[in-house]
Amino acid sequence: MNGVFMKDQLIIFDTTLRDGEQSPGASMTRDEKVRIAKALERLKVDVIEAGFPAASPGDFEAVQAVAKIIKDSTVCGLARALDKDIDRAGEALKQAGRRRIHTFIATSPIHMQMKLNMSPEQVIEYAVRAVKRARQYTDDVEFSPEDAGRSEEDFLCRILEAVIDAGATTLNIPDTVGYSIPQQFGATIANLMARIPNADKAIFSVHCHNDLGLAVANSLSAVMNGARQVECTINGLGERAGNASLEEVVMAVRTRQDVFACQTRIDTREILTCSKLVSTITGFPVQPNKAIVGANAFAHEAGIHQDGVLKSRETYEIMRAEDVGWSANRMVLGKHSGRNAFKSRITELGFEFASEAEINDAFARFKLLADKKHEIFDEDLQALISETSTEGEEERVKLISLKVCSETGEVPNAQVTLRIDNKEAVGCAEGGGVVDATLKAIEQLVKTEATLALYSVNNITNGTDAQGEVTVRLEKAGRIVNGLGADTDIVVASAKAYINAVNKLHQPNERQHPQMAEV
Ligand code: KIV
Ligand code: ZN
């Protein structure tokens, strides 16, 4: 190679649409998944885990829709080590240009005994059978020994050797409960690769959860010890404390090329757009001090830092903000922008309209917004489209009008008119403030009796004319839903968010959790 050192490729496997969706309240509709999948494709993610097709008909359709539309990334479906799950995944992925089936079974003593009630020999038998069946659908088969972080190394060696012989091409080592410590996890990867006789026939991957805040550190330690695929999610979304965050893994590898013997294909300039899209769709805000994508990630406050950065940015900056997509908010459209400009910008952002009527409706809402707010940014457009993504279903509850009164020395009150199942109803309530009064007036009409588990407001862009984006989390009988609403008036945004959550509570949710269901 003329003395040129070629670095290995580090495969980036994104599981925002599968493990990310397992965060309570983060479930996504089929259209939302397709939109995120397209953004991931633009980010140049190698593998997109689109879901768990056996979980429900809705999950199956979502994986199918992603498989149909994605051209450049491999589309993957999760399946327990069961014939019916693998067949379902194979079917959902049929139309994918590149498809992968990811099958798994638990291997830790506690999971095998308490959850599966199976002997280690039976677990190997199921794993081998599953991999062979998956190979009937695709040559690209991934196997995960669930809870590998607490599994015995000798047993991992046995089962992994057997699944490679059966045709697995990627071996993913999950730290399912986020129990591992970087040095030890890295050593496990190195040991497995050294001890398994046919290890060279597969790529080693890792999938780390963040219960101890170590998901990224564990993933990077594994990469330094030979792993060549990392499973991660945008914004670190995922079960409990989440998964390893894609943006942190990617930027660590890119920034410390002196340390890592590999590089990714990720177009890092797309990171921020992806982060915002996932946050908007799921209603999980990004904390301001979050690495890479938090609002303060590149902001310098202390005078000494500012002085240093102005003289030479490298004094305090190890990455360039623009390399991960931060540029000053770009004014993309305004009051005088026409329908074509609107449509083409929306399309560039990865949204697709099902009909001319849908474009007209979105354009009308854009015009209303542009009347209130002179400069419209990409973030505004994303919020505008996301809050009305109902996949063609008629919403049960709709906001017709809202009137609030707030005066010093008086009790704030609100009057809300809703259309519920096509009938108009008016509710009035008083509250500690106008938001409180508005939500009480809505609840009076919709009677969910749900607990308000979260209420948060974020500004989408800067300035006092910015849209406020409100997230409302409702909890009822163990079910958690997030509602989103955006408006230049945060009281209206709050009403929209509450109604959005109420509509989600009414939608049936019969999906199975992949890791809870028995084998
Ligand atoms: O955390 C985990 O073990 C998983 C598996 C299904 C890979 O998500
Ligand atoms: Zn996981």
Short mmCIF file of C-alpha atoms and ligand atoms in Angstrom, two decimals:
data_model
loop_
_atom_site.label_atom_id
_atom_site.label_comp_id
_atom_site.label_asym_id
_atom_site.label_seq_id
_atom_site.Cartn_x
_atom_site.Cartn_y
_atom_site.Cartn_z
CA MET A 1 0.00 0.00 0.00
CA ASN A 2 2.97 2.35 -0.69
CA GLY A 3 3.50 2.74 3.02
CA VAL A 4 0.04 4.35 3.41
CA PHE A 5 -1.66 3.01 6.50
CA MET A 6 -5.27 2.13 5.71
CA LYS A 7 -7.51 2.41 8.71
CA ASP A 8 -10.29 -0.10 9.37
CA GLN A 9 -13.86 0.99 8.98
CA LEU A 10 -15.86 1.29 12.19
CA ILE A 11 -19.41 0.28 11.34
CA ILE A 12 -22.01 2.57 12.88
CA PHE A 13 -25.19 0.65 13.67
CA ASP A 14 -27.97 2.98 14.72
CA THR A 15 -30.74 1.58 16.91
CA THR A 16 -32.68 4.80 17.61
CA LEU A 17 -35.71 3.31 15.88
CA ARG A 18 -35.58 0.10 17.91
CA ASP A 19 -33.81 0.39 21.28
CA GLY A 20 -34.33 4.16 21.29
CA GLU A 21 -38.02 3.59 20.83
CA GLN A 22 -38.01 1.35 23.91
CA SER A 23 -37.63 4.50 26.07
CA PRO A 24 -40.90 4.99 27.90
CA GLY A 25 -42.98 7.44 25.90
CA ALA A 26 -40.65 7.52 22.86
CA SER A 27 -42.76 5.41 20.56
CA MET A 28 -42.89 6.65 16.99
CA THR A 29 -45.38 6.32 14.18
CA ARG A 30 -44.46 4.68 10.90
CA ASP A 31 -44.08 8.04 9.15
CA GLU A 32 -41.92 9.41 11.93
CA LYS A 33 -39.69 6.36 11.68
CA VAL A 34 -39.35 6.80 7.95
CA ARG A 35 -38.40 10.45 8.45
CA ILE A 36 -35.74 9.57 11.00
CA ALA A 37 -34.47 6.72 8.81
CA LYS A 38 -33.97 9.14 5.94
CA ALA A 39 -32.06 11.51 8.19
CA LEU A 40 -29.90 8.57 9.32
CA GLU A 41 -29.23 7.68 5.72
CA ARG A 42 -28.10 11.25 5.03
CA LEU A 43 -25.86 10.92 8.08
CA LYS A 44 -24.38 7.86 6.31
CA VAL A 45 -25.13 5.43 9.08
CA ASP A 46 -24.06 1.94 7.92
CA VAL A 47 -26.89 -0.04 9.51
CA ILE A 48 -30.31 1.19 10.61
CA GLU A 49 -32.10 -1.09 13.05
CA ALA A 50 -35.63 -0.16 12.09
CA GLY A 51 -37.56 -2.10 14.73
CA PHE A 52 -38.78 -5.43 16.04
CA PRO A 53 -41.24 -6.65 13.39
CA ALA A 54 -42.79 -9.36 15.60
CA ALA A 55 -43.75 -6.79 18.24
CA SER A 56 -46.98 -5.69 16.56
CA PRO A 57 -48.50 -5.18 13.10
CA GLY A 58 -47.54 -1.48 13.44
CA ASP A 59 -43.90 -2.33 14.07
CA PHE A 60 -43.90 -4.74 11.15
CA GLU A 61 -45.28 -2.05 8.83
CA ALA A 62 -42.77 0.50 10.06
CA VAL A 63 -39.82 -1.81 9.35
CA GLN A 64 -41.32 -2.64 5.96
CA ALA A 65 -41.73 1.07 5.13
CA VAL A 66 -38.14 1.84 6.12
CA ALA A 67 -36.87 -1.18 4.13
CA LYS A 68 -38.70 0.07 1.06
CA ILE A 69 -37.35 3.61 1.14
CA ILE A 70 -33.75 3.33 2.34
CA LYS A 71 -31.21 2.76 -0.41
CA ASP A 72 -27.73 3.36 0.99
CA SER A 73 -27.81 1.92 4.52
CA THR A 74 -28.43 -1.68 5.48
CA VAL A 75 -31.84 -2.06 7.13
CA CYS A 76 -32.01 -4.42 10.08
CA GLY A 77 -34.87 -6.06 11.97
CA LEU A 78 -34.64 -7.52 15.46
CA ALA A 79 -35.92 -11.03 16.19
CA ARG A 80 -35.89 -13.25 19.25
CA ALA A 81 -34.37 -16.68 18.62
CA LEU A 82 -37.75 -17.97 17.52
CA ASP A 83 -38.82 -19.16 14.09
CA LYS A 84 -41.91 -16.93 14.07
CA ASP A 85 -39.87 -13.79 14.90
CA ILE A 86 -37.26 -14.54 12.28
CA ASP A 87 -39.86 -15.22 9.61
CA ARG A 88 -41.58 -11.96 10.49
CA ALA A 89 -38.30 -10.04 10.25
CA GLY A 90 -37.43 -11.75 6.94
CA GLU A 91 -40.83 -10.80 5.55
CA ALA A 92 -40.64 -7.16 6.74
CA LEU A 93 -37.19 -6.71 5.20
CA LYS A 94 -38.02 -8.31 1.84
CA GLN A 95 -37.84 -5.07 -0.12
CA ALA A 96 -34.64 -3.73 1.43
CA GLY A 97 -31.68 -3.24 -0.89
CA ARG A 98 -29.42 -4.49 1.89
CA ARG A 99 -31.00 -6.36 4.78
CA ARG A 100 -29.81 -7.77 8.08
CA ILE A 101 -31.58 -9.94 10.66
CA HIS A 102 -30.45 -9.42 14.24
CA THR A 103 -31.36 -12.33 16.47
CA PHE A 104 -30.67 -12.64 20.17
CA ILE A 105 -31.08 -14.81 23.24
CA ALA A 106 -29.99 -14.21 26.82
CA THR A 107 -26.80 -15.89 28.05
CA SER A 108 -26.24 -14.68 31.62
CA PRO A 109 -26.95 -17.22 34.38
CA ILE A 110 -29.65 -14.99 35.87
CA HIS A 111 -31.45 -14.48 32.55
CA MET A 112 -31.19 -18.14 31.50
CA GLN A 113 -32.54 -19.38 34.83
CA MET A 114 -35.03 -16.72 35.83
CA LYS A 115 -36.29 -15.39 32.51
CA LEU A 116 -35.90 -18.21 30.02
CA ASN A 117 -35.95 -21.21 32.35
CA MET A 118 -33.54 -22.90 29.94
CA SER A 119 -30.26 -24.76 30.33
CA PRO A 120 -27.11 -23.34 28.67
CA GLU A 121 -27.22 -26.23 26.17
CA GLN A 122 -30.78 -25.35 25.17
CA VAL A 123 -29.79 -21.71 24.75
CA ILE A 124 -27.00 -22.70 22.34
CA GLU A 125 -29.43 -24.91 20.44
CA TYR A 126 -31.94 -22.03 20.05
CA ALA A 127 -29.21 -19.60 19.00
CA VAL A 128 -27.80 -21.89 16.31
CA ARG A 129 -31.24 -22.73 14.98
CA ALA A 130 -32.17 -19.04 14.86
CA VAL A 131 -29.04 -18.03 12.98
CA LYS A 132 -29.52 -20.84 10.43
CA ARG A 133 -33.11 -19.80 9.87
CA ALA A 134 -32.13 -16.14 9.49
CA ARG A 135 -29.56 -17.15 6.87
CA GLN A 136 -32.44 -18.40 4.73
CA TYR A 137 -33.48 -14.74 4.35
CA THR A 138 -30.12 -12.98 4.15
CA ASP A 139 -26.37 -13.55 4.27
CA ASP A 140 -26.07 -10.70 6.77
CA VAL A 141 -26.98 -12.14 10.17
CA GLU A 142 -26.14 -10.65 13.53
CA PHE A 143 -26.30 -12.55 16.79
CA SER A 144 -26.41 -11.03 20.30
CA PRO A 145 -25.97 -12.92 23.56
CA GLU A 146 -28.24 -10.70 25.64
CA ASP A 147 -26.79 -9.57 28.99
CA ALA A 148 -23.31 -10.54 27.81
CA GLY A 149 -21.94 -8.01 30.32
CA ARG A 150 -22.98 -10.43 33.10
CA SER A 151 -22.43 -13.69 31.19
CA GLU A 152 -19.59 -16.12 31.82
CA GLU A 153 -16.76 -15.70 29.36
CA ASP A 154 -16.35 -19.45 28.78
CA PHE A 155 -20.02 -19.78 27.89
CA LEU A 156 -19.85 -16.75 25.58
CA CYS A 157 -16.92 -18.39 23.77
CA ARG A 158 -18.92 -21.60 23.27
CA ILE A 159 -22.10 -19.99 22.01
CA LEU A 160 -20.34 -17.46 19.79
CA GLU A 161 -18.19 -20.14 18.15
CA ALA A 162 -21.34 -22.17 17.47
CA VAL A 163 -23.26 -19.26 15.91
CA ILE A 164 -20.34 -18.31 13.67
CA ASP A 165 -20.32 -21.91 12.40
CA ALA A 166 -24.07 -21.57 11.86
CA GLY A 167 -23.55 -18.49 9.66
CA ALA A 168 -23.58 -15.38 11.90
CA THR A 169 -21.50 -12.61 10.33
CA THR A 170 -21.67 -10.06 13.16
CA LEU A 171 -21.34 -10.91 16.85
CA ASN A 172 -22.76 -8.20 19.02
CA ILE A 173 -21.76 -8.11 22.70
CA PRO A 174 -24.45 -6.21 24.62
CA ASP A 175 -23.96 -4.74 28.04
CA THR A 176 -27.73 -4.94 28.44
CA VAL A 177 -27.97 -3.57 31.97
CA GLY A 178 -25.08 -1.09 31.77
CA TYR A 179 -23.02 -3.00 34.34
CA SER A 180 -19.58 -2.99 32.70
CA ILE A 181 -16.55 -0.83 33.37
CA PRO A 182 -14.43 0.36 30.40
CA GLN A 183 -11.17 -1.47 31.07
CA GLN A 184 -12.92 -4.72 31.92
CA PHE A 185 -15.34 -4.50 28.97
CA GLY A 186 -12.47 -3.82 26.56
CA ALA A 187 -10.59 -6.81 27.97
CA THR A 188 -13.67 -9.03 27.45
CA ILE A 189 -13.76 -8.08 23.77
CA ALA A 190 -10.04 -8.74 23.36
CA ASN A 191 -10.37 -12.10 25.16
CA LEU A 192 -13.34 -13.24 23.09
CA MET A 193 -11.58 -12.33 19.85
CA ALA A 194 -8.45 -14.17 20.95
CA ARG A 195 -10.14 -17.26 22.36
CA ILE A 196 -12.86 -18.04 19.80
CA PRO A 197 -11.18 -20.16 17.12
CA ASN A 198 -13.32 -18.88 14.20
CA ALA A 199 -13.46 -15.25 15.46
CA ASP A 200 -11.86 -13.99 12.25
CA LYS A 201 -15.02 -14.99 10.31
CA ALA A 202 -17.19 -12.37 12.01
CA ILE A 203 -17.17 -8.71 12.96
CA PHE A 204 -17.29 -7.98 16.68
CA SER A 205 -19.79 -5.36 17.73
CA VAL A 206 -20.80 -3.77 21.03
CA HIS A 207 -24.09 -2.44 22.35
CA CYS A 208 -23.76 -0.59 25.65
CA HIS A 209 -26.41 0.80 27.95
CA ASN A 210 -25.79 3.84 30.07
CA ASP A 211 -26.99 2.88 33.54
CA LEU A 212 -23.67 3.91 35.09
CA GLY A 213 -23.07 6.69 32.57
CA LEU A 214 -20.40 4.54 30.88
CA ALA A 215 -22.03 3.49 27.61
CA VAL A 216 -19.79 5.62 25.39
CA ALA A 217 -16.65 4.88 27.42
CA ASN A 218 -17.34 1.14 27.29
CA SER A 219 -18.01 1.28 23.54
CA LEU A 220 -14.77 3.16 22.88
CA SER A 221 -12.79 0.79 25.07
CA ALA A 222 -14.20 -2.09 23.03
CA VAL A 223 -13.18 -0.35 19.80
CA MET A 224 -9.64 0.05 21.12
CA ASN A 225 -9.68 -3.68 21.75
CA GLY A 226 -10.83 -4.76 18.30
CA ALA A 227 -14.60 -4.20 18.04
CA ARG A 228 -15.44 -2.85 14.58
CA GLN A 229 -19.13 -2.11 14.99
CA VAL A 230 -20.73 0.12 17.60
CA GLU A 231 -24.45 0.10 18.25
CA CYS A 232 -25.70 3.49 19.35
CA THR A 233 -28.57 5.93 19.20
CA ILE A 234 -29.04 9.60 18.39
CA ASN A 235 -28.92 11.68 21.60
CA GLY A 236 -28.21 8.45 23.53
CA LEU A 237 -31.94 7.67 23.51
CA GLY A 238 -32.83 4.18 24.77
CA GLU A 239 -34.12 1.95 27.56
CA ARG A 240 -33.75 3.41 31.06
CA ALA A 241 -30.63 5.65 31.01
CA GLY A 242 -30.27 5.08 27.28
CA ASN A 243 -27.72 3.64 24.85
CA ALA A 244 -24.30 4.90 23.79
CA SER A 245 -24.79 8.19 22.01
CA LEU A 246 -23.94 8.05 18.31
CA GLU A 247 -22.68 11.61 18.14
CA GLU A 248 -20.30 11.12 21.07
CA VAL A 249 -18.87 7.84 19.75
CA VAL A 250 -18.42 9.21 16.24
CA MET A 251 -16.84 12.48 17.33
CA ALA A 252 -14.51 10.77 19.81
CA VAL A 253 -13.22 8.46 17.09
CA ARG A 254 -12.88 11.34 14.64
CA THR A 255 -11.27 13.77 17.07
CA ARG A 256 -8.81 11.22 18.49
CA GLN A 257 -7.49 9.64 15.31
CA ASP A 258 -4.16 9.44 17.16
CA VAL A 259 -5.77 6.81 19.41
CA PHE A 260 -8.22 4.90 17.21
CA ALA A 261 -7.09 2.59 14.43
CA CYS A 262 -10.38 3.01 12.59
CA GLN A 263 -12.69 5.63 11.14
CA THR A 264 -16.39 5.95 10.41
CA ARG A 265 -18.21 6.94 7.20
CA ILE A 266 -20.49 9.34 9.06
CA ASP A 267 -21.16 12.76 7.53
CA THR A 268 -20.78 14.58 10.82
CA ARG A 269 -22.32 17.81 9.45
CA GLU A 270 -25.69 16.04 9.56
CA ILE A 271 -25.44 15.22 13.28
CA LEU A 272 -27.27 18.24 14.64
CA THR A 273 -30.19 17.98 12.22
CA CYS A 274 -30.63 14.34 13.20
CA SER A 275 -30.42 15.17 16.88
CA LYS A 276 -33.07 17.85 16.60
CA LEU A 277 -35.34 15.67 14.53
CA VAL A 278 -35.20 12.81 17.04
CA SER A 279 -35.76 15.19 19.92
CA THR A 280 -38.73 16.83 18.22
CA ILE A 281 -40.36 13.56 17.23
CA THR A 282 -39.90 11.76 20.54
CA GLY A 283 -40.42 14.77 22.78
CA PHE A 284 -37.16 14.04 24.62
CA PRO A 285 -35.38 17.39 24.92
CA VAL A 286 -31.59 17.52 24.70
CA GLN A 287 -29.98 18.89 27.86
CA PRO A 288 -28.03 22.14 27.20
CA ASN A 289 -24.73 20.69 28.43
CA LYS A 290 -25.01 17.47 26.38
CA ALA A 291 -21.78 16.83 24.48
CA ILE A 292 -21.82 17.67 20.74
CA VAL A 293 -25.53 18.47 20.39
CA GLY A 294 -26.43 20.41 23.56
CA ALA A 295 -27.12 24.13 23.12
CA ASN A 296 -24.05 24.97 25.25
CA ALA A 297 -21.72 22.38 23.72
CA PHE A 298 -19.79 25.05 21.83
CA ALA A 299 -20.72 28.13 23.87
CA HIS A 300 -17.96 29.85 25.80
CA GLU A 301 -19.00 31.95 28.72
CA ALA A 302 -16.00 32.48 30.96
CA GLY A 303 -14.13 35.58 29.79
CA ILE A 304 -10.80 33.80 29.73
CA HIS A 305 -12.18 31.10 27.44
CA GLN A 306 -13.75 33.63 25.10
CA ASP A 307 -10.53 35.55 24.92
CA GLY A 308 -8.61 32.37 24.09
CA VAL A 309 -11.09 31.24 21.46
CA LEU A 310 -11.05 34.65 19.78
CA LYS A 311 -7.24 34.59 19.55
CA SER A 312 -7.07 31.00 18.38
CA ARG A 313 -10.05 28.67 18.53
CA GLU A 314 -7.89 25.61 19.25
CA THR A 315 -7.05 27.02 22.70
CA TYR A 316 -10.36 25.76 24.05
CA GLU A 317 -12.09 23.99 21.14
CA ILE A 318 -11.20 20.45 20.18
CA MET A 319 -13.87 20.23 17.48
CA ARG A 320 -15.34 22.77 15.10
CA ALA A 321 -18.99 23.51 15.77
CA GLU A 322 -19.74 23.64 12.04
CA ASP A 323 -18.34 20.11 11.59
CA VAL A 324 -21.28 18.71 13.55
CA GLY A 325 -23.85 20.95 11.90
CA TRP A 326 -23.85 23.98 14.16
CA SER A 327 -24.02 27.14 12.17
CA ALA A 328 -25.86 30.24 13.25
CA ASN A 329 -29.56 29.45 12.77
CA ARG A 330 -30.06 29.74 9.08
CA MET A 331 -32.97 31.85 7.97
CA VAL A 332 -34.36 29.63 5.27
CA LEU A 333 -37.78 31.02 4.56
CA GLY A 334 -39.84 34.08 5.34
CA LYS A 335 -43.20 35.74 4.94
CA HIS A 336 -42.77 36.15 1.19
CA SER A 337 -41.56 32.64 0.42
CA GLY A 338 -43.75 30.81 -2.02
CA ARG A 339 -45.24 27.34 -2.01
CA ASN A 340 -42.43 25.91 -4.17
CA ALA A 341 -39.67 27.21 -1.91
CA PHE A 342 -41.56 25.82 1.09
CA LYS A 343 -42.10 22.44 -0.54
CA SER A 344 -38.52 22.06 -1.68
CA ARG A 345 -37.04 22.97 1.72
CA ILE A 346 -39.39 20.54 3.46
CA THR A 347 -38.40 17.82 1.01
CA GLU A 348 -34.71 18.55 1.62
CA LEU A 349 -35.38 18.08 5.32
CA GLY A 350 -36.65 14.57 4.57
CA PHE A 351 -40.39 15.08 4.87
CA GLU A 352 -42.70 13.66 2.27
CA PHE A 353 -46.21 14.72 1.53
CA ALA A 354 -48.83 12.11 0.73
CA SER A 355 -51.01 14.47 -1.32
CA GLU A 356 -51.38 17.99 -2.72
CA ALA A 357 -53.97 18.65 -0.03
CA GLU A 358 -51.38 17.86 2.63
CA ILE A 359 -48.91 20.34 1.07
CA ASN A 360 -51.58 23.00 0.92
CA ASP A 361 -52.49 22.44 4.53
CA ALA A 362 -48.85 22.58 5.70
CA PHE A 363 -48.23 25.68 3.55
CA ALA A 364 -51.24 27.41 5.09
CA ARG A 365 -49.86 26.75 8.55
CA PHE A 366 -46.45 27.98 7.42
CA LYS A 367 -48.03 31.26 6.26
CA LEU A 368 -49.75 31.69 9.61
CA LEU A 369 -46.45 31.16 11.37
CA ALA A 370 -44.60 33.51 9.02
CA ASP A 371 -47.11 36.23 9.88
CA LYS A 372 -46.16 35.93 13.54
CA LYS A 373 -42.47 35.28 13.08
CA HIS A 374 -40.47 36.97 10.31
CA GLU A 375 -37.64 34.50 9.97
CA ILE A 376 -38.44 30.82 9.64
CA PHE A 377 -35.61 28.38 10.37
CA ASP A 378 -35.27 24.69 9.62
CA GLU A 379 -36.11 23.97 13.25
CA ASP A 380 -39.41 25.85 12.88
CA LEU A 381 -40.28 23.83 9.79
CA GLN A 382 -39.50 20.56 11.55
CA ALA A 383 -41.72 21.50 14.46
CA LEU A 384 -44.48 22.66 12.13
CA ILE A 385 -44.56 19.35 10.29
CA SER A 386 -43.91 17.09 13.28
CA GLU A 387 -46.74 18.33 15.42
CA THR A 388 -49.31 17.40 12.80
CA SER A 389 -47.91 14.00 11.87
CA THR A 390 -50.95 11.81 12.44
CA GLU A 391 -50.42 9.36 9.61
CA GLY A 392 -53.68 10.20 7.94
CA GLU A 393 -55.71 9.26 11.00
CA GLU A 394 -58.33 11.72 12.11
CA GLU A 395 -57.47 13.00 15.58
CA ARG A 396 -60.13 12.35 18.18
CA VAL A 397 -59.60 15.63 19.99
CA LYS A 398 -58.88 18.92 18.22
CA LEU A 399 -58.24 22.41 19.51
CA ILE A 400 -60.71 24.91 18.06
CA SER A 401 -59.97 27.99 20.12
CA LEU A 402 -58.43 29.21 23.33
CA LYS A 403 -58.97 32.34 25.37
CA VAL A 404 -56.98 33.12 28.49
CA CYS A 405 -57.05 35.94 30.98
CA SER A 406 -54.17 36.93 33.22
CA GLU A 407 -54.13 40.09 35.26
CA THR A 408 -52.10 41.02 38.31
CA GLY A 409 -54.16 40.49 41.45
CA GLU A 410 -56.71 38.28 39.63
CA VAL A 411 -56.93 34.49 39.34
CA PRO A 412 -55.83 33.43 35.82
CA ASN A 413 -58.48 31.59 33.84
CA ALA A 414 -58.90 29.89 30.50
CA GLN A 415 -61.73 29.03 28.15
CA VAL A 416 -61.05 26.21 25.70
CA THR A 417 -63.18 25.01 22.80
CA LEU A 418 -62.40 21.50 21.58
CA ARG A 419 -63.86 19.21 18.96
CA ILE A 420 -64.16 15.78 20.51
CA ASP A 421 -65.41 12.99 18.26
CA ASN A 422 -66.78 15.67 15.95
CA LYS A 423 -68.75 17.46 18.65
CA GLU A 424 -67.78 20.85 19.98
CA ALA A 425 -67.41 21.34 23.71
CA VAL A 426 -66.37 24.33 25.82
CA GLY A 427 -64.48 24.09 29.11
CA CYS A 428 -63.47 26.82 31.56
CA ALA A 429 -61.08 26.62 34.48
CA GLU A 430 -58.98 28.72 36.79
CA GLY A 431 -55.39 27.92 37.66
CA GLY A 432 -52.13 29.05 39.18
CA GLY A 433 -51.23 30.55 35.80
CA VAL A 434 -52.71 30.56 32.33
CA VAL A 435 -50.96 27.32 31.33
CA ASP A 436 -52.30 25.56 34.41
CA ALA A 437 -55.80 26.94 33.77
CA THR A 438 -55.67 25.86 30.10
CA LEU A 439 -54.61 22.29 30.85
CA LYS A 440 -57.26 22.04 33.57
CA ALA A 441 -59.94 23.27 31.15
CA ILE A 442 -58.88 20.66 28.57
CA GLU A 443 -58.81 17.88 31.15
CA GLN A 444 -62.28 18.87 32.29
CA LEU A 445 -63.49 18.05 28.76
CA VAL A 446 -61.39 15.02 27.86
CA LYS A 447 -61.39 13.37 31.31
CA THR A 448 -58.28 11.22 30.86
CA GLU A 449 -57.58 11.13 34.60
CA ALA A 450 -53.96 10.60 33.60
CA THR A 451 -51.07 11.85 35.72
CA LEU A 452 -49.07 14.73 34.30
CA ALA A 453 -45.57 13.28 34.61
CA LEU A 454 -43.68 16.01 32.77
CA TYR A 455 -44.27 19.49 31.42
CA SER A 456 -41.37 21.22 29.72
CA VAL A 457 -40.90 24.20 27.41
CA ASN A 458 -37.98 24.75 25.07
CA ASN A 459 -37.40 27.55 22.66
CA ILE A 460 -36.91 26.18 19.15
CA THR A 461 -34.81 29.12 17.96
CA ASN A 462 -33.61 32.33 19.55
CA GLY A 463 -35.46 35.57 20.31
CA THR A 464 -38.70 36.39 22.06
CA ASP A 465 -40.66 35.72 18.87
CA ALA A 466 -39.28 32.16 18.75
CA GLN A 467 -41.64 29.23 18.83
CA GLY A 468 -41.88 27.49 22.16
CA GLU A 469 -41.94 23.75 21.97
CA VAL A 470 -43.84 22.13 24.80
CA THR A 471 -43.61 18.49 25.86
CA VAL A 472 -46.33 17.00 28.00
CA ARG A 473 -45.93 13.49 29.39
CA LEU A 474 -49.05 11.69 30.58
CA GLU A 475 -49.09 8.45 32.51
CA LYS A 476 -52.10 6.21 32.85
CA ALA A 477 -52.32 2.59 33.96
CA GLY A 478 -48.64 1.96 33.27
CA ARG A 479 -48.79 3.56 29.84
CA ILE A 480 -46.63 6.62 29.16
CA VAL A 481 -47.14 8.97 26.22
CA ASN A 482 -45.43 12.20 25.20
CA GLY A 483 -47.35 14.99 23.53
CA LEU A 484 -45.72 17.81 21.60
CA GLY A 485 -46.89 21.24 20.59
CA ALA A 486 -45.16 24.23 19.08
CA ASP A 487 -46.33 27.80 18.74
CA THR A 488 -45.05 31.33 19.15
CA ASP A 489 -47.46 31.51 22.09
CA ILE A 490 -46.46 28.99 24.74
CA VAL A 491 -49.98 28.77 26.17
CA VAL A 492 -51.24 27.61 22.76
CA ALA A 493 -48.21 25.30 22.45
CA SER A 494 -49.09 23.82 25.86
CA ALA A 495 -52.69 23.21 24.83
CA LYS A 496 -51.55 21.54 21.60
CA ALA A 497 -49.06 19.36 23.48
CA TYR A 498 -51.67 18.24 26.01
CA ILE A 499 -54.16 17.41 23.27
CA ASN A 500 -51.48 15.57 21.31
CA ALA A 501 -50.75 13.40 24.38
CA VAL A 502 -54.46 12.77 24.93
CA ASN A 503 -54.84 11.61 21.31
CA LYS A 504 -51.88 9.25 21.75
CA LEU A 505 -53.42 7.80 24.92
CA HIS A 506 -56.45 6.86 22.88
CA GLN A 507 -54.45 4.98 20.27
CA PRO A 508 -54.16 1.24 20.94
CA ASN A 509 -50.71 -0.01 21.87
CA GLU A 510 -50.36 -3.74 21.80
CA ARG A 511 -46.68 -4.07 21.08
CA GLN A 512 -44.58 -6.68 22.78
CA HIS A 513 -41.32 -5.72 24.39
CA PRO A 514 -38.64 -7.91 22.80
CA GLN A 515 -36.72 -8.52 26.00
CA MET A 516 -39.68 -9.18 28.27
CA ALA A 517 -41.41 -11.76 26.14
CA GLU A 518 -40.66 -15.40 26.87
CA VAL A 519 -38.92 -17.74 24.47
O1 KIV B 1 -29.59 -4.35 25.31
C1 KIV B 1 -29.71 -5.42 24.70
O2 KIV B 1 -29.24 -6.48 25.11
C2 KIV B 1 -30.45 -5.39 23.46
C3 KIV B 1 -30.39 -6.64 22.63
C4 KIV B 1 -31.68 -6.99 22.02
C5 KIV B 1 -29.26 -6.54 21.66
O3 KIV B 1 -31.02 -4.41 23.10
ZN ZN B 2 -30.28 -2.64 24.23
#
